[in-house]
Short mmCIF file of C-alpha atoms in Angstrom, two decimals:
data_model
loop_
_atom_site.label_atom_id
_atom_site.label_comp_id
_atom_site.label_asym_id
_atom_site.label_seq_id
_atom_site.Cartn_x
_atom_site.Cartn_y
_atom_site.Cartn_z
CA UNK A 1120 -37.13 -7.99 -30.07
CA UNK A 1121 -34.71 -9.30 -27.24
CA UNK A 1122 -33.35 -6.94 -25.47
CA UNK A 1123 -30.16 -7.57 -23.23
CA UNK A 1124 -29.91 -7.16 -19.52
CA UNK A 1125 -26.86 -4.44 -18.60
CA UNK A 1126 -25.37 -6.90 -16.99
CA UNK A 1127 -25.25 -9.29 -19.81
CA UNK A 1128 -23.87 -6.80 -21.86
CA UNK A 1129 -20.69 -6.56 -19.50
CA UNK A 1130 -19.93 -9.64 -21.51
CA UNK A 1131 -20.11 -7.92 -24.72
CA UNK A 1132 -18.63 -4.40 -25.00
CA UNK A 1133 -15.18 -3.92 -24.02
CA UNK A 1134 -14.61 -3.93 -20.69
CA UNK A 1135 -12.81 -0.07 -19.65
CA UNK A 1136 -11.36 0.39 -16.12
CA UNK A 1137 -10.55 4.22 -15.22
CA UNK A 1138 -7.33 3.69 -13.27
CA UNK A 1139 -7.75 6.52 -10.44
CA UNK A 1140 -5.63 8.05 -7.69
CA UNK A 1141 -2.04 9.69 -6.80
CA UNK A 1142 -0.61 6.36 -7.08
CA UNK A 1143 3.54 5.81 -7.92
CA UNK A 1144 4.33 4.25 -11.60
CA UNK A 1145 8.00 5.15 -11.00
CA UNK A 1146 10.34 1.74 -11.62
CA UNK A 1147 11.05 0.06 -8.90
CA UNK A 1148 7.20 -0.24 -7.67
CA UNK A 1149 5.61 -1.80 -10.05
CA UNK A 1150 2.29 -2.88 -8.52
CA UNK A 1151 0.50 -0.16 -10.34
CA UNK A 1152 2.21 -0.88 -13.91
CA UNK A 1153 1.83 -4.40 -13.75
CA UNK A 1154 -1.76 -4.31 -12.92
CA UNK A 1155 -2.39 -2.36 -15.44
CA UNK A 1156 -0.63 -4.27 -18.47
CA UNK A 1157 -2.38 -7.51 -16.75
CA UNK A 1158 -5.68 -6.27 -17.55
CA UNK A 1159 -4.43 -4.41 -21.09
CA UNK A 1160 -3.46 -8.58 -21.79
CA UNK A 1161 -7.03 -9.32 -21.73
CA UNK A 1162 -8.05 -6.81 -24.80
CA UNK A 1163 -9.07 -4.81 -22.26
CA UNK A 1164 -8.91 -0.98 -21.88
CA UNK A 1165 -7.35 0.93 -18.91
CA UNK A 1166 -7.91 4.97 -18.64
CA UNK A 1167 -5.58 6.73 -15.79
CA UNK A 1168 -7.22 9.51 -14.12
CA UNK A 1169 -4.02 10.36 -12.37
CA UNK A 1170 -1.70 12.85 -10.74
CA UNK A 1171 1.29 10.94 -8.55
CA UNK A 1172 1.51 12.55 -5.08
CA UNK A 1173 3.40 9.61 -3.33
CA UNK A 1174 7.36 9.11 -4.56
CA UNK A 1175 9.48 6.70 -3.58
CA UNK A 1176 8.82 4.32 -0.73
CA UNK A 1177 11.05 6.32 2.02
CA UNK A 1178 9.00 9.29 1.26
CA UNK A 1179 5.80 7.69 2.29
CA UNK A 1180 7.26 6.26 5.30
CA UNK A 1181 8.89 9.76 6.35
CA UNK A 1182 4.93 11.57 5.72
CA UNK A 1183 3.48 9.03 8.04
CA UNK A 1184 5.99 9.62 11.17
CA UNK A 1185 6.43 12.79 10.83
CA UNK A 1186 4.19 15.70 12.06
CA UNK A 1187 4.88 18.47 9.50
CA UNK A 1188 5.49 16.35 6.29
CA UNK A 1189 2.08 14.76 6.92
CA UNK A 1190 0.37 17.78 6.90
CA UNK A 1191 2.25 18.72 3.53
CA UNK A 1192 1.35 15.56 2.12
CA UNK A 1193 -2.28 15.54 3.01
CA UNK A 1194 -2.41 19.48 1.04
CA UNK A 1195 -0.91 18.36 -1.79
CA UNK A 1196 -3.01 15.22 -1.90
CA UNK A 1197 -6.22 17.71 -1.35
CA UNK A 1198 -4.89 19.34 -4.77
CA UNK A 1199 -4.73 16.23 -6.65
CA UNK A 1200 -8.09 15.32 -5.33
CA UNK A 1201 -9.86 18.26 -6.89
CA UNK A 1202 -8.04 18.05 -9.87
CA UNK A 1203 -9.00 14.33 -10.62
CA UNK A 1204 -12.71 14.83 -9.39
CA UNK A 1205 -12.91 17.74 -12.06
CA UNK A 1206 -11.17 15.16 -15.07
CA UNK A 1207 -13.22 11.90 -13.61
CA UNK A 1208 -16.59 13.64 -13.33
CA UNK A 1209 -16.21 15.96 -17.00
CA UNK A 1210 -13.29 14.27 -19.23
CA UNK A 1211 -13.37 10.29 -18.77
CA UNK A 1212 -15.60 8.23 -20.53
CA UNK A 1213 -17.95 5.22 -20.03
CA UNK A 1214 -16.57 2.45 -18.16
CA UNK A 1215 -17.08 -0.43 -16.18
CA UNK A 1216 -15.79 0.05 -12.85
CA UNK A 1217 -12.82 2.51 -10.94
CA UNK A 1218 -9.82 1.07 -9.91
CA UNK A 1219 -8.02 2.70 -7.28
CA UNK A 1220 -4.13 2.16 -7.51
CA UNK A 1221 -1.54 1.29 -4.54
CA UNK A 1222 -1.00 3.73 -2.26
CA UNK A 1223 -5.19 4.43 -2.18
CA UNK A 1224 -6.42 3.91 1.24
CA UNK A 1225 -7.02 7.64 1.39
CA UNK A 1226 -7.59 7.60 -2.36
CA UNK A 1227 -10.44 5.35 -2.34
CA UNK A 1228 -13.26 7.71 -0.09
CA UNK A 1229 -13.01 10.56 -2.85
CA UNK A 1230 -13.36 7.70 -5.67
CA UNK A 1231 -16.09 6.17 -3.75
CA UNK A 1232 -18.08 9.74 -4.13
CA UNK A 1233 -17.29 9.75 -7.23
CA UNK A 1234 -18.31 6.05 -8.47
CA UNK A 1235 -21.50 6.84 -6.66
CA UNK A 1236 -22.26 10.27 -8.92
CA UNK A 1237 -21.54 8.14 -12.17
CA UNK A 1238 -23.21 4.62 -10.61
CA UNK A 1239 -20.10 2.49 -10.75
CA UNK A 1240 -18.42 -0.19 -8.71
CA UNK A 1241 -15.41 0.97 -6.66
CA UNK A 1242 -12.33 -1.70 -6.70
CA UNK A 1243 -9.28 -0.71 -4.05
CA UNK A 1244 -5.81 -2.11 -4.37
CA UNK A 1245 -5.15 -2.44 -0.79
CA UNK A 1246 -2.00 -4.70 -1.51
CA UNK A 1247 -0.61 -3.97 1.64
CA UNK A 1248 -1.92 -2.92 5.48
CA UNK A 1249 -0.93 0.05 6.66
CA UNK A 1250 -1.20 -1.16 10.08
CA UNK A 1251 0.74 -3.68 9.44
CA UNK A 1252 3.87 -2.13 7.66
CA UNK A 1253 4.12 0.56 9.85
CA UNK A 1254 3.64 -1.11 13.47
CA UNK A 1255 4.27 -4.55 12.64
CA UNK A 1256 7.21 -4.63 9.97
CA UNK A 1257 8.93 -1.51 10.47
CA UNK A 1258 8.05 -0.70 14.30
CA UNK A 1259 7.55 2.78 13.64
CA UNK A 1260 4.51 2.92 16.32
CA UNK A 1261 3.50 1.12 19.68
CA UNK A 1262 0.55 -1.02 18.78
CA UNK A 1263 -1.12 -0.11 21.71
CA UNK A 1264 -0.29 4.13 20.45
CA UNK A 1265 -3.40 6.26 19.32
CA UNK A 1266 -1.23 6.29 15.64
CA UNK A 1267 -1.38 2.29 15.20
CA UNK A 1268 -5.32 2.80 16.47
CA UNK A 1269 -5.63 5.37 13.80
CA UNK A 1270 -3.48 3.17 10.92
CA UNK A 1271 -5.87 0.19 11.70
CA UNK A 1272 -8.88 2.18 11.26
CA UNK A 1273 -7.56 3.89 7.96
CA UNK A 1274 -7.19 0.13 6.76
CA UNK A 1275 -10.46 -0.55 8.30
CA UNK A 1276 -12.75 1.95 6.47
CA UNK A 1277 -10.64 1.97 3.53
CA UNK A 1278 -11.58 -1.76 3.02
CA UNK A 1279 -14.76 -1.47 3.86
CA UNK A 1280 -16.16 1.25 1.80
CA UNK A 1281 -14.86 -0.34 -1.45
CA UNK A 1282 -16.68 -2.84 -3.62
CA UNK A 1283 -13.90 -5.06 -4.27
CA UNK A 1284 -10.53 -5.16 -2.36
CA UNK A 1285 -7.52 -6.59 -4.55
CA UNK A 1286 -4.19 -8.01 -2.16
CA UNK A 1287 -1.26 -10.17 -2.99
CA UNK A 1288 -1.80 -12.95 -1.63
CA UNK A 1289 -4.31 -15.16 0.35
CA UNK A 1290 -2.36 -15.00 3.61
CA UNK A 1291 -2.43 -11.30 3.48
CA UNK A 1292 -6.14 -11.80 2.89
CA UNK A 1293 -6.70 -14.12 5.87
CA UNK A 1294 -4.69 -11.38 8.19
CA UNK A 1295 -6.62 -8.36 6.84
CA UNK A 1296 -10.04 -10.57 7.90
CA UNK A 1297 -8.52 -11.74 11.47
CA UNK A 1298 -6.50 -8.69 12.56
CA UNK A 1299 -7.82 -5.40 10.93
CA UNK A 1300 -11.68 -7.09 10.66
CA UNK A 1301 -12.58 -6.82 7.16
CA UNK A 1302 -15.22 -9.88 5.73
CA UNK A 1303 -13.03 -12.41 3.66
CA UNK A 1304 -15.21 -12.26 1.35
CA UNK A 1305 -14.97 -8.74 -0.63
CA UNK A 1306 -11.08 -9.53 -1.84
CA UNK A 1307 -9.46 -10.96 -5.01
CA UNK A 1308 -5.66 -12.56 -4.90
CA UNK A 1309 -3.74 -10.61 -7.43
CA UNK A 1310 -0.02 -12.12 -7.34
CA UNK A 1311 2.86 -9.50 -7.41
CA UNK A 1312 4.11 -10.66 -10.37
CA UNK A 1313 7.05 -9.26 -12.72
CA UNK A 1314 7.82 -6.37 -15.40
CA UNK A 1315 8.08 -8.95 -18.26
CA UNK A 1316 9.40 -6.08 -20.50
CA UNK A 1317 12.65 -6.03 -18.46
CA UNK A 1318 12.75 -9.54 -16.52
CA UNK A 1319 12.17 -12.34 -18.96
CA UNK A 1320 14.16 -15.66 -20.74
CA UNK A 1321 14.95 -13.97 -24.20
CA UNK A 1322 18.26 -12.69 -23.02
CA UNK A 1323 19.49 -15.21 -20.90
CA UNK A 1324 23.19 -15.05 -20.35
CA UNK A 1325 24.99 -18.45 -21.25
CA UNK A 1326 27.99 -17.06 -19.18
CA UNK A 1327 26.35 -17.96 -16.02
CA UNK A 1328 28.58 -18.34 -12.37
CA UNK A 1329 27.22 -21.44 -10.58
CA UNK A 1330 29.04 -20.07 -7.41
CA UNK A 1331 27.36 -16.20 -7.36
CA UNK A 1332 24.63 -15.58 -5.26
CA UNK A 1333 22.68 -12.13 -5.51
CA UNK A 1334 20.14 -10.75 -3.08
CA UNK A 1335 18.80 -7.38 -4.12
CA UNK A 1336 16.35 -5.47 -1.93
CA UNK A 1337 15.65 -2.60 0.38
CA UNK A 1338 17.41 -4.20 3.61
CA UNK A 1339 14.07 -4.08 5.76
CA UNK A 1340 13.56 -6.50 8.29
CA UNK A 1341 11.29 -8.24 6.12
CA UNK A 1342 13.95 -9.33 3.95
CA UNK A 1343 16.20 -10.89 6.60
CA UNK A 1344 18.81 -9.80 5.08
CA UNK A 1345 20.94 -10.22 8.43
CA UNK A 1346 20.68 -14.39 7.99
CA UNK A 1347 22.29 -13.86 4.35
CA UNK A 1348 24.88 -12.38 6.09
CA UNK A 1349 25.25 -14.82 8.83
CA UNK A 1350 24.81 -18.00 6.34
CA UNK A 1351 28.06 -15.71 3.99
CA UNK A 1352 29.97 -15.95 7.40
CA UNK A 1353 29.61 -20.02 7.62
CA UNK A 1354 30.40 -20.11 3.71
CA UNK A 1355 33.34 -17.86 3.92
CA UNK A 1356 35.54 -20.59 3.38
CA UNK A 1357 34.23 -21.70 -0.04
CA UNK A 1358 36.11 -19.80 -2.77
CA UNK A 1359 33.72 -20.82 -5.40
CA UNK A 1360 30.44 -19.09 -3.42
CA UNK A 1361 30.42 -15.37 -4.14
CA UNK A 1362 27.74 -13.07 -2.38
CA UNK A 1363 26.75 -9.98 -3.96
CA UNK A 1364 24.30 -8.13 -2.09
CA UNK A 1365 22.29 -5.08 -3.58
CA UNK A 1366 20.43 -2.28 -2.26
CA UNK A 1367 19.78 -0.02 0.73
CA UNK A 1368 18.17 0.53 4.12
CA UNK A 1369 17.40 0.36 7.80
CA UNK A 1370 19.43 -2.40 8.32
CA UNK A 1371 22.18 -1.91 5.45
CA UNK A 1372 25.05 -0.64 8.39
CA UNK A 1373 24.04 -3.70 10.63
CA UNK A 1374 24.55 -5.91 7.81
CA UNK A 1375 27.71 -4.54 6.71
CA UNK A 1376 28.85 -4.77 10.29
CA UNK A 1377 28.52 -8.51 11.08
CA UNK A 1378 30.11 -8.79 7.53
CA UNK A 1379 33.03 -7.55 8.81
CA UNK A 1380 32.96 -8.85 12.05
CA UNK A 1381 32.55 -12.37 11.18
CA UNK A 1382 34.85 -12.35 7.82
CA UNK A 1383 32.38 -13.30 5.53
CA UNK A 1384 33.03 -12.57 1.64
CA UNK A 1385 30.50 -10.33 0.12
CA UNK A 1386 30.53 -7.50 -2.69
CA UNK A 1387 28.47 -4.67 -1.79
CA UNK A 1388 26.20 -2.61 -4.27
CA UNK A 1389 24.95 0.32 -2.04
CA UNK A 1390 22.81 2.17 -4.79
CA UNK A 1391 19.75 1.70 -6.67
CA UNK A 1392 19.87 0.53 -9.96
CA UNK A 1393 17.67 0.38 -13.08
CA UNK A 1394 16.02 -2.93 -14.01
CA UNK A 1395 17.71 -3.34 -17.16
CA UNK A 1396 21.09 -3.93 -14.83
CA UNK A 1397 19.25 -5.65 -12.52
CA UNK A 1398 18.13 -7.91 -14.98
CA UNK A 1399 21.25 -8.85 -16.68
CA UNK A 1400 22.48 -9.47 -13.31
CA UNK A 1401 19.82 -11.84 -12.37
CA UNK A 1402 20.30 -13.68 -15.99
CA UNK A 1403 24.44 -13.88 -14.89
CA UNK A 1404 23.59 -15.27 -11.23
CA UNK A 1405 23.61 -19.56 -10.04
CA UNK A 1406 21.31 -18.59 -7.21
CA UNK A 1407 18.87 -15.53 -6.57
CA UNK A 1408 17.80 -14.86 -3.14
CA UNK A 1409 14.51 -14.08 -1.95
CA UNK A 1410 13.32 -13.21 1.95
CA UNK A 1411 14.17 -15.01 5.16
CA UNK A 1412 13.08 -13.41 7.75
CA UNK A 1413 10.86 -15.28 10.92
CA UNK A 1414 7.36 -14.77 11.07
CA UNK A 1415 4.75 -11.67 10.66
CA UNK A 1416 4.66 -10.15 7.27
CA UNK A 1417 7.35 -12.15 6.33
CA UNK A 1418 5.41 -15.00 6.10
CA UNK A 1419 2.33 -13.64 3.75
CA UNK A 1420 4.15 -12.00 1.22
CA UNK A 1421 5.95 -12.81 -2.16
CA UNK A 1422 8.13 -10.15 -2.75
CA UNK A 1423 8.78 -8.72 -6.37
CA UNK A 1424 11.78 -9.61 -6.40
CA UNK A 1425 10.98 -13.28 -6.43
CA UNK A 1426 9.01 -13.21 -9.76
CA UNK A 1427 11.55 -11.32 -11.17
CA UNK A 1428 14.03 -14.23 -10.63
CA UNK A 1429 11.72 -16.90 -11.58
CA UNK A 1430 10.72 -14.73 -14.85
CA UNK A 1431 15.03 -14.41 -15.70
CA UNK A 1432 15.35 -18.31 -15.24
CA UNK A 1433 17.24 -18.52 -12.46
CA UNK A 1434 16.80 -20.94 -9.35
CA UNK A 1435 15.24 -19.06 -6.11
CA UNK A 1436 15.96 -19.75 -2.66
CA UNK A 1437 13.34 -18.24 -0.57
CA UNK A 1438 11.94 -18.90 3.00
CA UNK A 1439 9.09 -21.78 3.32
CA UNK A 1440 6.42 -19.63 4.50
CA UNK A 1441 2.33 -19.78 4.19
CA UNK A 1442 2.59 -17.17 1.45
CA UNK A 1443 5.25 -18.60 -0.27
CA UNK A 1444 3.52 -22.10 -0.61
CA UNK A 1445 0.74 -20.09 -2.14
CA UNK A 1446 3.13 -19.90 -5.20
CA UNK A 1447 6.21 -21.98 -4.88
CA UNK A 1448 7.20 -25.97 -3.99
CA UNK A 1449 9.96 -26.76 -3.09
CA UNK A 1450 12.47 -28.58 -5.55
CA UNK A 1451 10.27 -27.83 -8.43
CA UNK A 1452 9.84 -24.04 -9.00
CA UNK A 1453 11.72 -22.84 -6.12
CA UNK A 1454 13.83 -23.96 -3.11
CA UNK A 1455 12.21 -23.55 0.44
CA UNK A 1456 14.11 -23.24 3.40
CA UNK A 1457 12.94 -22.77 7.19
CA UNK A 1458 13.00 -18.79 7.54
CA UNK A 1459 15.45 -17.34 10.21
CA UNK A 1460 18.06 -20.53 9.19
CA UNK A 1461 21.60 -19.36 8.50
CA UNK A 1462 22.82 -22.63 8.62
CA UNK A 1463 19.94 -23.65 6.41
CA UNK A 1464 20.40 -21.25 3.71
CA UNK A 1465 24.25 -21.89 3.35
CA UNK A 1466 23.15 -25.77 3.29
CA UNK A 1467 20.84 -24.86 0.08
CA UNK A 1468 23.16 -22.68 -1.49
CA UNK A 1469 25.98 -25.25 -1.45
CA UNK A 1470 23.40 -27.51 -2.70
CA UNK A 1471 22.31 -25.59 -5.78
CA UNK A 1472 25.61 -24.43 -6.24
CA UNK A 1473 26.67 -27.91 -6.78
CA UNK A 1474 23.88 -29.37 -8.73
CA UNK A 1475 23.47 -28.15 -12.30
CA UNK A 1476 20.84 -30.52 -12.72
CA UNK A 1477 19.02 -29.19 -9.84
CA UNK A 1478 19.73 -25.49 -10.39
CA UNK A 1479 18.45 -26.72 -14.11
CA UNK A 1480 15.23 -27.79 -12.66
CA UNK A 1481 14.06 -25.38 -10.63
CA UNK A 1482 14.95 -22.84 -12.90
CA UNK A 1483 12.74 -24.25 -15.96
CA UNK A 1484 9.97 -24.85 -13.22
CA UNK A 1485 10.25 -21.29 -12.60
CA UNK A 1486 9.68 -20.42 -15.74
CA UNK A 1487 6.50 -22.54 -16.10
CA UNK A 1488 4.95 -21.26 -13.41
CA UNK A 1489 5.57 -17.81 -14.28
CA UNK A 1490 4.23 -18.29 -17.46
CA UNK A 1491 1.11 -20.60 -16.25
CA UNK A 1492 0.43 -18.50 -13.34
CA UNK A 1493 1.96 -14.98 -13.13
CA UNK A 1494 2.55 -13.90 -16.57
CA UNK A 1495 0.40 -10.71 -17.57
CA UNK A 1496 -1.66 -12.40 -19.62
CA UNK A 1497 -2.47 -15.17 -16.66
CA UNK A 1498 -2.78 -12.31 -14.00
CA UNK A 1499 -5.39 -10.42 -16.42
CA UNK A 1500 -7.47 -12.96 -17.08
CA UNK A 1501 -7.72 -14.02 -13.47
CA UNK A 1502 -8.17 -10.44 -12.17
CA UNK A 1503 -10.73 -9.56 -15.23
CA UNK A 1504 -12.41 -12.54 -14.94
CA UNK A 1505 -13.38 -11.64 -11.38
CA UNK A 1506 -13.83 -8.14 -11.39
CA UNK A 1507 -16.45 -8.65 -14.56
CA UNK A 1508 -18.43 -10.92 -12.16
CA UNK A 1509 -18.26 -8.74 -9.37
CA UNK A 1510 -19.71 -5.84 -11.67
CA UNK A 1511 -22.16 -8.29 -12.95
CA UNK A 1512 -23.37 -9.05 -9.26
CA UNK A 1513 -23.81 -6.03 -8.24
CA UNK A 1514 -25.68 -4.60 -11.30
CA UNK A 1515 -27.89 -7.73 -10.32
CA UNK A 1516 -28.51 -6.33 -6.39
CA UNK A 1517 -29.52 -3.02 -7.61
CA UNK A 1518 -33.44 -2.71 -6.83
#
């Protein structure tokens, strides 16, 4: 009789992932969501042991700088962890490994307990340092305070005590190994990517405006939304070019400002709004913009927003960063500029506005790559593919 090693049989039962934690799956943050269908693609099976405890983006930045909503946060977080232990450990069956969904660096220490009760491997979606957004993007801290100290550590240990550690992309990996100190070699690349359900080719618009240019976003620094504005202000003169910029945020009012101070033509959208709109407004656009701004997390991230352009069709303009190159070149699937260029930007967005073959171009290599590379069904069986050899390794250390 042969009798099959448990790690050979990873191969042959369907592979289950219990998707645990008080992650978001509200629209607009898709991390979670697409990770999920991404490994569903693969004939896979996902099982959420969940209870969301996060909201919206400007509530999680509001519980970590303030005092009093911290401590409410960190209660009702307590809750959710007792609630989940008690439906992991008596209501979730057999499975192959615990996924811990973005936001789960606190998450992951009560699923590492619990992986440890039932023997399995603990996988963490860091996808982004806390350290980093909070001190580094968004200055919220001195990096030399006791909070940044404390924010490094969080992303420290939270790293550390999980199996696997899945980020966005490989420049994000390189600074979580040289600045927070966590060994290169625990993390898996798993792209941003798009919500094909609502950002895809099948509706494309055939009334599209060669001379409209969209940006959508939160207006953080990241986004750079400032040289848009700036690079509006040298185009201002060009009756054909028409900004439209969506969204809110920290730097929304200084935005809106040097609109008005320098003249430059651009319709404002200050409100959030669903991705079937967005989408149709993508699909009507000549040129989508992505990020511009110089340096730091700016240049190791891909933000949603760019897959969601590439997925519609349209041509991207985005800033030529190390991340970015990780995805994107130039003239082909995208179009790179220096980051922090106003002049640069209104240069390419004359360009593409002008070309039809060009815009043409990088639009259709857009949509190859996202379909060769980013699609759900490419994500899953990159992210699958390593996660079952990961399990498979470590079944194989086990004295």
């Amino acid at each position: 009789m042969i009798v099959m090693s448990e790690s050979a049989r990873i191969g042959k039962k369907k592979f289950r992932v219990v998707h645990f934690g008080t992650y978001s799956m509200k629209e607009g943050y898709p991390r979670n969501s697409v990770i999920e269908k991404a490994i569903e693609a693969t004939g896979a099976e996902v099982i959420r042991c969940h209870r969301d405890s996060w909201g919206n983006a400007s509530s999680r930045t509001r519980d970590i700088t303030s005092v009093a909503a911290g401590i409410t946060r960190i209660l009702r977080l307590i809750t959710a962890w007792f609630s989940l232990s008690w439906e992991y450990l008596t209501n979730t069956p057999d499975h192959a490994l615990v996924l811990v969904g973005y936001p789960g660096h606190l998450d992951i220490f009560i699923a590492k307990i619990l992986g440890r009760i039932r023997s399995k491997p603990v996988v963490l979606d860091a996808f982004l340092s806390v350290y980093e957004a909070v001190v580094e993007d968004r200055k919220l801290a001195d990096k030399h305070s006791l909070k940044a100290k404390l924010l490094k550590l969080l992303d420290r240990a939270s790293s550390g005590v999980a199996d696997v550690v899945l980020m966005d992309t490989q420049a994000h990996i390189k600074y979580y190994h040289d600045v927070i100190g966590v060994d290169i070699k625990r993390f898996v690349r798993v792209f941003v990517s798009a919500e094909e359900k609502y950002f895809n080719t099948t509706n494309q618009s055939f009334t599209i405006d060669p001379g409209k240019v969209l940006f959508f976003g939160s207006f953080l620094p990241l986004h750079g939304a400032d040289v848009i504005v700036k690079a509006a202000g040298i185009l201002k003169d060009h009756s054909n070019i028409k900004f439209t910029m969506i969204g809110d945020g920290p730097e929304w009012q200084r935005c809106r400002n040097m609109a008005q101070a320098s003249g430059a033509k651009i319709s404002w959208k200050r409100e959030w709004i669903d991705y079937r709109e967005l989408a149709n407004l993508i699909s009507h656009a000549g040129v989508c913009l992505g990020i511009f701004s110089e340096g730091g997390k700016a240049a190791r991230v891909i933000p949603c927003k760019a897959f969601n352009v590439i997925a519609t069709g349209r041509p991207l303009i985005t800033a030529d960063t190390t991340a970015s190159r990780e995805a994107f070149k130039h003239g082909e699937n995208a179009f790179l500029i220096p980051p922090g260029n106003p002049k640069k930007l209104a240069e390419a967005i004359l360009t593409l506005c002008n070309d039809k073959a060009l815009r043409d171009r990088i639009s259709k290599g857009g949509i190859a790559t996202f379909r060769d590379r980013f699609s759900k069904k490419a994500l899953g069986n990159n992210l699958v593919g390593a996660l079952k050899h990961r399990v498979a390794m470590k079944i194989k250390s086990r004295p």
